[in-house]
Every structure is written in C-alpha cells, then in structure tokens.
Amino acid sequence: MSSLSRQAAIAEPVQRTVNGRVRYVSCLRFAERQSDGSYHEPRERAVLFVDGRLDRMIPNGTEECAGVAYAAFSELEKLTR
C-alpha cells in the first residue's frame, strides 16, 4: 500500500488569536494522495486546541500558520489505508 501523504511536516503549538479568541494552534503541512494515486501540492492545515483538547482543524491554515517553523513528520507519511 502507498502512503496517504507526502512531504509531511508539523510545527510546535503556538498561541494565536483565532476568531477573537486565543487558542493553541499546531500546523500541519502535507500533500494528500488522490484516488488516482497522484499527490496534490502540499497545503497547510491549522489544528486548534481548547483546554488541551483538539477542537477543530482548519483546512486552509495559511493565516493561522504564518511564520511557524516546521519539522519533518515522518509518522504521517507512513500512514496507509
């Protein structure tokens, strides 16, 4: 089986104001595998946490993830279906 994503990277959580509220945000960047086996260009997703729990994921996290430092996230690249 091939992996679900490529070029996966993750950023340490940082505090950001999202919709007027301070939240911890961790950012993911990866290229998703499509049904035909090709991969999209990598996109950023912002993962928001409230009181230490995952609240939601923002599919286009460009604004929330501006300026974060990414590190390789090989565990995500190893996931398969």
PDB file of N, CA and C in Angstrom:
ATOM      1  N   MET A   1       0.831  -1.190   0.000  1.00  0.00           N
ATOM      2  CA  MET A   1       0.000   0.000   0.000  1.00  0.00           C
ATOM      3  C   MET A   1       0.870   1.246   0.000  1.00  0.00           C
ATOM      4  N   SER A   2       0.415   2.265  -0.657  1.00  0.00           N
ATOM      5  CA  SER A   2       1.171   3.528  -0.663  1.00  0.00           C
ATOM      6  C   SER A   2       0.672   4.430   0.454  1.00  0.00           C
ATOM      7  N   SER A   3       1.486   5.411   0.780  1.00  0.00           N
ATOM      8  CA  SER A   3       1.148   6.299   1.888  1.00  0.00           C
ATOM      9  C   SER A   3       0.021   7.252   1.503  1.00  0.00           C
ATOM     10  N   LEU A   4      -0.628   7.808   2.533  1.00  0.00           N
ATOM     11  CA  LEU A   4      -1.724   8.747   2.328  1.00  0.00           C
ATOM     12  C   LEU A   4      -1.227  10.163   2.077  1.00  0.00           C
ATOM     13  N   SER A   5       0.039  10.425   2.410  1.00  0.00           N
ATOM     14  CA  SER A   5       0.555  11.778   2.237  1.00  0.00           C
ATOM     15  C   SER A   5       2.056  11.763   1.974  1.00  0.00           C
ATOM     16  N   ARG A   6       2.539  12.886   1.484  1.00  0.00           N
ATOM     17  CA  ARG A   6       3.961  13.109   1.229  1.00  0.00           C
ATOM     18  C   ARG A   6       4.344  14.472   1.771  1.00  0.00           C
ATOM     19  N   GLN A   7       5.642  14.673   1.903  1.00  0.00           N
ATOM     20  CA  GLN A   7       6.179  15.967   2.320  1.00  0.00           C
ATOM     21  C   GLN A   7       5.527  16.451   3.610  1.00  0.00           C
ATOM     22  N   ALA A   8       5.310  15.539   4.544  1.00  0.00           N
ATOM     23  CA  ALA A   8       4.621  15.875   5.788  1.00  0.00           C
ATOM     24  C   ALA A   8       5.549  16.612   6.747  1.00  0.00           C
ATOM     25  N   ALA A   9       4.998  17.655   7.369  1.00  0.00           N
ATOM     26  CA  ALA A   9       5.738  18.445   8.353  1.00  0.00           C
ATOM     27  C   ALA A   9       4.760  18.936   9.411  1.00  0.00           C
ATOM     28  N   ILE A  10       5.276  19.171  10.610  1.00  0.00           N
ATOM     29  CA  ILE A  10       4.448  19.637  11.720  1.00  0.00           C
ATOM     30  C   ILE A  10       5.194  20.742  12.458  1.00  0.00           C
ATOM     31  N   ALA A  11       4.447  21.666  13.051  1.00  0.00           N
ATOM     32  CA  ALA A  11       5.025  22.757  13.830  1.00  0.00           C
ATOM     33  C   ALA A  11       4.597  22.615  15.284  1.00  0.00           C
ATOM     34  N   GLU A  12       5.476  23.012  16.185  1.00  0.00           N
ATOM     35  CA  GLU A  12       5.140  23.026  17.610  1.00  0.00           C
ATOM     36  C   GLU A  12       3.935  23.943  17.832  1.00  0.00           C
ATOM     37  N   PRO A  13       3.078  23.624  18.803  1.00  0.00           N
ATOM     38  CA  PRO A  13       1.931  24.502  19.082  1.00  0.00           C
ATOM     39  C   PRO A  13       2.383  25.901  19.516  1.00  0.00           C
ATOM     40  N   VAL A  14       1.648  26.896  19.028  1.00  0.00           N
ATOM     41  CA  VAL A  14       1.873  28.285  19.414  1.00  0.00           C
ATOM     42  C   VAL A  14       0.516  28.909  19.748  1.00  0.00           C
ATOM     43  N   GLN A  15       0.528  29.960  20.551  1.00  0.00           N
ATOM     44  CA  GLN A  15      -0.720  30.663  20.844  1.00  0.00           C
ATOM     45  C   GLN A  15      -0.981  31.686  19.758  1.00  0.00           C
ATOM     46  N   ARG A  16      -2.204  31.647  19.235  1.00  0.00           N
ATOM     47  CA  ARG A  16      -2.636  32.577  18.194  1.00  0.00           C
ATOM     48  C   ARG A  16      -4.063  33.007  18.499  1.00  0.00           C
ATOM     49  N   THR A  17      -4.411  34.192  18.036  1.00  0.00           N
ATOM     50  CA  THR A  17      -5.791  34.651  18.144  1.00  0.00           C
ATOM     51  C   THR A  17      -6.536  34.184  16.906  1.00  0.00           C
ATOM     52  N   VAL A  18      -7.578  33.393  17.122  1.00  0.00           N
ATOM     53  CA  VAL A  18      -8.389  32.851  16.038  1.00  0.00           C
ATOM     54  C   VAL A  18      -9.836  33.219  16.338  1.00  0.00           C
ATOM     55  N   ASN A  19     -10.451  33.960  15.436  1.00  0.00           N
ATOM     56  CA  ASN A  19     -11.832  34.432  15.631  1.00  0.00           C
ATOM     57  C   ASN A  19     -11.993  35.165  16.960  1.00  0.00           C
ATOM     58  N   GLY A  20     -11.012  35.978  17.306  1.00  0.00           N
ATOM     59  CA  GLY A  20     -11.095  36.797  18.507  1.00  0.00           C
ATOM     60  C   GLY A  20     -10.756  36.095  19.804  1.00  0.00           C
ATOM     61  N   ARG A  21     -10.350  34.835  19.752  1.00  0.00           N
ATOM     62  CA  ARG A  21     -10.015  34.076  20.957  1.00  0.00           C
ATOM     63  C   ARG A  21      -8.615  33.501  20.852  1.00  0.00           C
ATOM     64  N   VAL A  22      -7.903  33.500  21.977  1.00  0.00           N
ATOM     65  CA  VAL A  22      -6.560  32.937  21.996  1.00  0.00           C
ATOM     66  C   VAL A  22      -6.666  31.422  22.073  1.00  0.00           C
ATOM     67  N   ARG A  23      -6.014  30.758  21.139  1.00  0.00           N
ATOM     68  CA  ARG A  23      -6.033  29.302  21.066  1.00  0.00           C
ATOM     69  C   ARG A  23      -4.613  28.799  20.830  1.00  0.00           C
ATOM     70  N   TYR A  24      -4.346  27.565  21.250  1.00  0.00           N
ATOM     71  CA  TYR A  24      -3.115  26.911  20.830  1.00  0.00           C
ATOM     72  C   TYR A  24      -3.360  26.347  19.440  1.00  0.00           C
ATOM     73  N   VAL A  25      -2.411  26.586  18.558  1.00  0.00           N
ATOM     74  CA  VAL A  25      -2.520  26.136  17.173  1.00  0.00           C
ATOM     75  C   VAL A  25      -1.263  25.358  16.820  1.00  0.00           C
ATOM     76  N   SER A  26      -1.447  24.168  16.290  1.00  0.00           N
ATOM     77  CA  SER A  26      -0.345  23.401  15.730  1.00  0.00           C
ATOM     78  C   SER A  26      -0.629  23.273  14.245  1.00  0.00           C
ATOM     79  N   CYS A  27       0.391  23.411  13.437  1.00  0.00           N
ATOM     80  CA  CYS A  27       0.184  23.416  11.992  1.00  0.00           C
ATOM     81  C   CYS A  27       0.768  22.168  11.346  1.00  0.00           C
ATOM     82  N   LEU A  28       0.038  21.650  10.382  1.00  0.00           N
ATOM     83  CA  LEU A  28       0.470  20.504   9.589  1.00  0.00           C
ATOM     84  C   LEU A  28       0.592  20.948   8.139  1.00  0.00           C
ATOM     85  N   ARG A  29       1.567  20.396   7.457  1.00  0.00           N
ATOM     86  CA  ARG A  29       1.705  20.639   6.018  1.00  0.00           C
ATOM     87  C   ARG A  29       1.982  19.286   5.373  1.00  0.00           C
ATOM     88  N   PHE A  30       1.172  18.933   4.389  1.00  0.00           N
ATOM     89  CA  PHE A  30       1.386  17.677   3.680  1.00  0.00           C
ATOM     90  C   PHE A  30       0.640  17.687   2.360  1.00  0.00           C
ATOM     91  N   ALA A  31       1.059  16.808   1.466  1.00  0.00           N
ATOM     92  CA  ALA A  31       0.414  16.622   0.175  1.00  0.00           C
ATOM     93  C   ALA A  31      -0.427  15.349   0.258  1.00  0.00           C
ATOM     94  N   GLU A  32      -1.721  15.487   0.031  1.00  0.00           N
ATOM     95  CA  GLU A  32      -2.628  14.334   0.106  1.00  0.00           C
ATOM     96  C   GLU A  32      -2.578  13.493  -1.158  1.00  0.00           C
ATOM     97  N   ARG A  33      -2.715  12.192  -0.964  1.00  0.00           N
ATOM     98  CA  ARG A  33      -2.806  11.288  -2.115  1.00  0.00           C
ATOM     99  C   ARG A  33      -4.236  11.292  -2.630  1.00  0.00           C
ATOM    100  N   GLN A  34      -4.379  11.366  -3.943  1.00  0.00           N
ATOM    101  CA  GLN A  34      -5.687  11.364  -4.578  1.00  0.00           C
ATOM    102  C   GLN A  34      -6.077   9.949  -4.981  1.00  0.00           C
ATOM    103  N   SER A  35      -7.321   9.762  -5.377  1.00  0.00           N
ATOM    104  CA  SER A  35      -7.821   8.436  -5.737  1.00  0.00           C
ATOM    105  C   SER A  35      -7.077   7.838  -6.930  1.00  0.00           C
ATOM    106  N   ASP A  36      -6.511   8.676  -7.793  1.00  0.00           N
ATOM    107  CA  ASP A  36      -5.772   8.156  -8.946  1.00  0.00           C
ATOM    108  C   ASP A  36      -4.302   7.861  -8.622  1.00  0.00           C
ATOM    109  N   GLY A  37      -3.908   8.055  -7.351  1.00  0.00           N
ATOM    110  CA  GLY A  37      -2.544   7.770  -6.925  1.00  0.00           C
ATOM    111  C   GLY A  37      -1.601   8.957  -6.994  1.00  0.00           C
ATOM    112  N   SER A  38      -2.029  10.049  -7.601  1.00  0.00           N
ATOM    113  CA  SER A  38      -1.190  11.254  -7.664  1.00  0.00           C
ATOM    114  C   SER A  38      -1.323  12.028  -6.344  1.00  0.00           C
ATOM    115  N   TYR A  39      -0.471  13.021  -6.171  1.00  0.00           N
ATOM    116  CA  TYR A  39      -0.483  13.826  -4.948  1.00  0.00           C
ATOM    117  C   TYR A  39      -0.710  15.296  -5.287  1.00  0.00           C
ATOM    118  N   HIS A  40      -1.529  15.952  -4.463  1.00  0.00           N
ATOM    119  CA  HIS A  40      -1.713  17.405  -4.573  1.00  0.00           C
ATOM    120  C   HIS A  40      -0.456  18.111  -4.114  1.00  0.00           C
ATOM    121  N   GLU A  41      -0.364  19.395  -4.390  1.00  0.00           N
ATOM    122  CA  GLU A  41       0.689  20.228  -3.819  1.00  0.00           C
ATOM    123  C   GLU A  41       0.463  20.293  -2.303  1.00  0.00           C
ATOM    124  N   PRO A  42       1.525  20.388  -1.512  1.00  0.00           N
ATOM    125  CA  PRO A  42       1.340  20.468  -0.052  1.00  0.00           C
ATOM    126  C   PRO A  42       0.500  21.682   0.346  1.00  0.00           C
ATOM    127  N   ARG A  43      -0.379  21.472   1.324  1.00  0.00           N
ATOM    128  CA  ARG A  43      -1.204  22.552   1.867  1.00  0.00           C
ATOM    129  C   ARG A  43      -1.077  22.548   3.381  1.00  0.00           C
ATOM    130  N   GLU A  44      -1.335  23.699   3.967  1.00  0.00           N
ATOM    131  CA  GLU A  44      -1.264  23.838   5.417  1.00  0.00           C
ATOM    132  C   GLU A  44      -2.644  23.670   6.030  1.00  0.00           C
ATOM    133  N   ARG A  45      -2.649  23.021   7.176  1.00  0.00           N
ATOM    134  CA  ARG A  45      -3.856  22.875   7.971  1.00  0.00           C
ATOM    135  C   ARG A  45      -3.516  23.309   9.389  1.00  0.00           C
ATOM    136  N   ALA A  46      -4.400  24.088   9.983  1.00  0.00           N
ATOM    137  CA  ALA A  46      -4.210  24.536  11.359  1.00  0.00           C
ATOM    138  C   ALA A  46      -5.072  23.664  12.264  1.00  0.00           C
ATOM    139  N   VAL A  47      -4.476  23.126  13.316  1.00  0.00           N
ATOM    140  CA  VAL A  47      -5.197  22.295  14.277  1.00  0.00           C
ATOM    141  C   VAL A  47      -5.344  23.123  15.547  1.00  0.00           C
ATOM    142  N   LEU A  48      -6.593  23.412  15.940  1.00  0.00           N
ATOM    143  CA  LEU A  48      -6.860  24.258  17.095  1.00  0.00           C
ATOM    144  C   LEU A  48      -7.176  23.417  18.323  1.00  0.00           C
ATOM    145  N   PHE A  49      -6.655  23.870  19.457  1.00  0.00           N
ATOM    146  CA  PHE A  49      -6.868  23.192  20.728  1.00  0.00           C
ATOM    147  C   PHE A  49      -7.535  24.146  21.713  1.00  0.00           C
ATOM    148  N   VAL A  50      -8.492  23.630  22.485  1.00  0.00           N
ATOM    149  CA  VAL A  50      -9.154  24.380  23.540  1.00  0.00           C
ATOM    150  C   VAL A  50      -9.047  23.556  24.815  1.00  0.00           C
ATOM    151  N   ASP A  51      -8.520  24.164  25.866  1.00  0.00           N
ATOM    152  CA  ASP A  51      -8.344  23.473  27.152  1.00  0.00           C
ATOM    153  C   ASP A  51      -7.599  22.150  26.992  1.00  0.00           C
ATOM    154  N   GLY A  52      -6.581  22.132  26.133  1.00  0.00           N
ATOM    155  CA  GLY A  52      -5.748  20.954  25.946  1.00  0.00           C
ATOM    156  C   GLY A  52      -6.360  19.863  25.095  1.00  0.00           C
ATOM    157  N   ARG A  53      -7.515  20.134  24.500  1.00  0.00           N
ATOM    158  CA  ARG A  53      -8.186  19.129  23.661  1.00  0.00           C
ATOM    159  C   ARG A  53      -8.326  19.648  22.234  1.00  0.00           C
ATOM    160  N   LEU A  54      -8.196  18.723  21.297  1.00  0.00           N
ATOM    161  CA  LEU A  54      -8.382  19.091  19.896  1.00  0.00           C
ATOM    162  C   LEU A  54      -9.786  19.632  19.708  1.00  0.00           C
ATOM    163  N   ASP A  55      -9.894  20.815  19.142  1.00  0.00           N
ATOM    164  CA  ASP A  55     -11.198  21.443  18.919  1.00  0.00           C
ATOM    165  C   ASP A  55     -11.632  21.273  17.472  1.00  0.00           C
ATOM    166  N   ARG A  56     -10.753  21.689  16.553  1.00  0.00           N
ATOM    167  CA  ARG A  56     -11.101  21.548  15.135  1.00  0.00           C
ATOM    168  C   ARG A  56      -9.868  21.736  14.272  1.00  0.00           C
ATOM    169  N   MET A  57     -10.036  21.395  13.000  1.00  0.00           N
ATOM    170  CA  MET A  57      -8.973  21.551  12.021  1.00  0.00           C
ATOM    171  C   MET A  57      -9.453  22.533  10.967  1.00  0.00           C
ATOM    172  N   ILE A  58      -8.606  23.501  10.649  1.00  0.00           N
ATOM    173  CA  ILE A  58      -8.926  24.476   9.609  1.00  0.00           C
ATOM    174  C   ILE A  58      -8.211  24.019   8.336  1.00  0.00           C
ATOM    175  N   PRO A  59      -8.975  23.672   7.282  1.00  0.00           N
ATOM    176  CA  PRO A  59      -8.377  23.102   6.077  1.00  0.00           C
ATOM    177  C   PRO A  59      -7.368  23.999   5.371  1.00  0.00           C
ATOM    178  N   ASN A  60      -7.584  25.308   5.369  1.00  0.00           N
ATOM    179  CA  ASN A  60      -6.646  26.227   4.740  1.00  0.00           C
ATOM    180  C   ASN A  60      -6.091  27.130   5.838  1.00  0.00           C
ATOM    181  N   GLY A  61      -5.029  26.664   6.496  1.00  0.00           N
ATOM    182  CA  GLY A  61      -4.490  27.359   7.659  1.00  0.00           C
ATOM    183  C   GLY A  61      -3.377  28.332   7.357  1.00  0.00           C
ATOM    184  N   THR A  62      -3.350  28.894   6.161  1.00  0.00           N
ATOM    185  CA  THR A  62      -2.257  29.781   5.764  1.00  0.00           C
ATOM    186  C   THR A  62      -2.092  30.936   6.736  1.00  0.00           C
ATOM    187  N   GLU A  63      -3.168  31.592   7.103  1.00  0.00           N
ATOM    188  CA  GLU A  63      -3.083  32.746   8.017  1.00  0.00           C
ATOM    189  C   GLU A  63      -2.670  32.312   9.420  1.00  0.00           C
ATOM    190  N   GLU A  64      -3.303  31.279   9.947  1.00  0.00           N
ATOM    191  CA  GLU A  64      -3.008  30.804  11.302  1.00  0.00           C
ATOM    192  C   GLU A  64      -1.597  30.235  11.424  1.00  0.00           C
ATOM    193  N   CYS A  65      -1.038  29.759  10.321  1.00  0.00           N
ATOM    194  CA  CYS A  65       0.268  29.100  10.336  1.00  0.00           C
ATOM    195  C   CYS A  65       1.405  29.990   9.844  1.00  0.00           C
ATOM    196  N   ALA A  66       1.124  31.242   9.600  1.00  0.00           N
ATOM    197  CA  ALA A  66       2.158  32.154   9.091  1.00  0.00           C
ATOM    198  C   ALA A  66       3.328  32.232  10.068  1.00  0.00           C
ATOM    199  N   GLY A  67       4.527  32.016   9.552  1.00  0.00           N
ATOM    200  CA  GLY A  67       5.742  32.191  10.337  1.00  0.00           C
ATOM    201  C   GLY A  67       6.138  31.057  11.252  1.00  0.00           C
ATOM    202  N   VAL A  68       5.423  29.921  11.230  1.00  0.00           N
ATOM    203  CA  VAL A  68       5.798  28.805  12.106  1.00  0.00           C
ATOM    204  C   VAL A  68       6.986  28.055  11.523  1.00  0.00           C
ATOM    205  N   ALA A  69       7.706  27.366  12.382  1.00  0.00           N
ATOM    206  CA  ALA A  69       8.862  26.569  11.952  1.00  0.00           C
ATOM    207  C   ALA A  69       8.440  25.101  11.890  1.00  0.00           C
ATOM    208  N   TYR A  70       8.542  24.520  10.726  1.00  0.00           N
ATOM    209  CA  TYR A  70       8.141  23.129  10.524  1.00  0.00           C
ATOM    210  C   TYR A  70       9.315  22.178  10.723  1.00  0.00           C
ATOM    211  N   ALA A  71       8.985  20.976  11.169  1.00  0.00           N
ATOM    212  CA  ALA A  71       9.945  19.878  11.275  1.00  0.00           C
ATOM    213  C   ALA A  71       9.320  18.676  10.571  1.00  0.00           C
ATOM    214  N   ALA A  72      10.144  17.782  10.065  1.00  0.00           N
ATOM    215  CA  ALA A  72       9.647  16.591   9.367  1.00  0.00           C
ATOM    216  C   ALA A  72       8.702  15.796  10.260  1.00  0.00           C
ATOM    217  N   PHE A  73       7.677  15.219   9.657  1.00  0.00           N
ATOM    218  CA  PHE A  73       6.671  14.429  10.377  1.00  0.00           C
ATOM    219  C   PHE A  73       6.537  13.095   9.647  1.00  0.00           C
ATOM    220  N   SER A  74       7.574  12.260   9.756  1.00  0.00           N
ATOM    221  CA  SER A  74       7.632  11.010   9.007  1.00  0.00           C
ATOM    222  C   SER A  74       6.527  10.029   9.407  1.00  0.00           C
ATOM    223  N   GLU A  75       6.049  10.112  10.645  1.00  0.00           N
ATOM    224  CA  GLU A  75       4.965   9.223  11.087  1.00  0.00           C
ATOM    225  C   GLU A  75       3.715   9.396  10.223  1.00  0.00           C
ATOM    226  N   LEU A  76       3.421  10.636   9.843  1.00  0.00           N
ATOM    227  CA  LEU A  76       2.251  10.888   8.999  1.00  0.00           C
ATOM    228  C   LEU A  76       2.473  10.300   7.605  1.00  0.00           C
ATOM    229  N   GLU A  77       3.676  10.389   7.096  1.00  0.00           N
ATOM    230  CA  GLU A  77       3.965   9.843   5.772  1.00  0.00           C
ATOM    231  C   GLU A  77       3.855   8.310   5.747  1.00  0.00           C
ATOM    232  N   LYS A  78       4.025   7.670   6.882  1.00  0.00           N
ATOM    233  CA  LYS A  78       3.986   6.206   6.943  1.00  0.00           C
ATOM    234  C   LYS A  78       2.560   5.645   7.021  1.00  0.00           C
ATOM    235  N   LEU A  79       1.549   6.491   7.294  1.00  0.00           N
ATOM    236  CA  LEU A  79       0.182   6.010   7.399  1.00  0.00           C
ATOM    237  C   LEU A  79      -0.313   5.488   6.055  1.00  0.00           C
ATOM    238  N   THR A  80      -0.990   4.357   6.095  1.00  0.00           N
ATOM    239  CA  THR A  80      -1.583   3.777   4.892  1.00  0.00           C
ATOM    240  C   THR A  80      -3.010   3.383   5.198  1.00  0.00           C
ATOM    241  N   ARG A  81      -3.743   3.065   4.155  1.00  0.00           N
ATOM    242  CA  ARG A  81      -5.121   2.603   4.351  1.00  0.00           C
ATOM    243  C   ARG A  81      -5.154   1.121   4.329  1.00  0.00           C
TER     244      ARG A  81
END
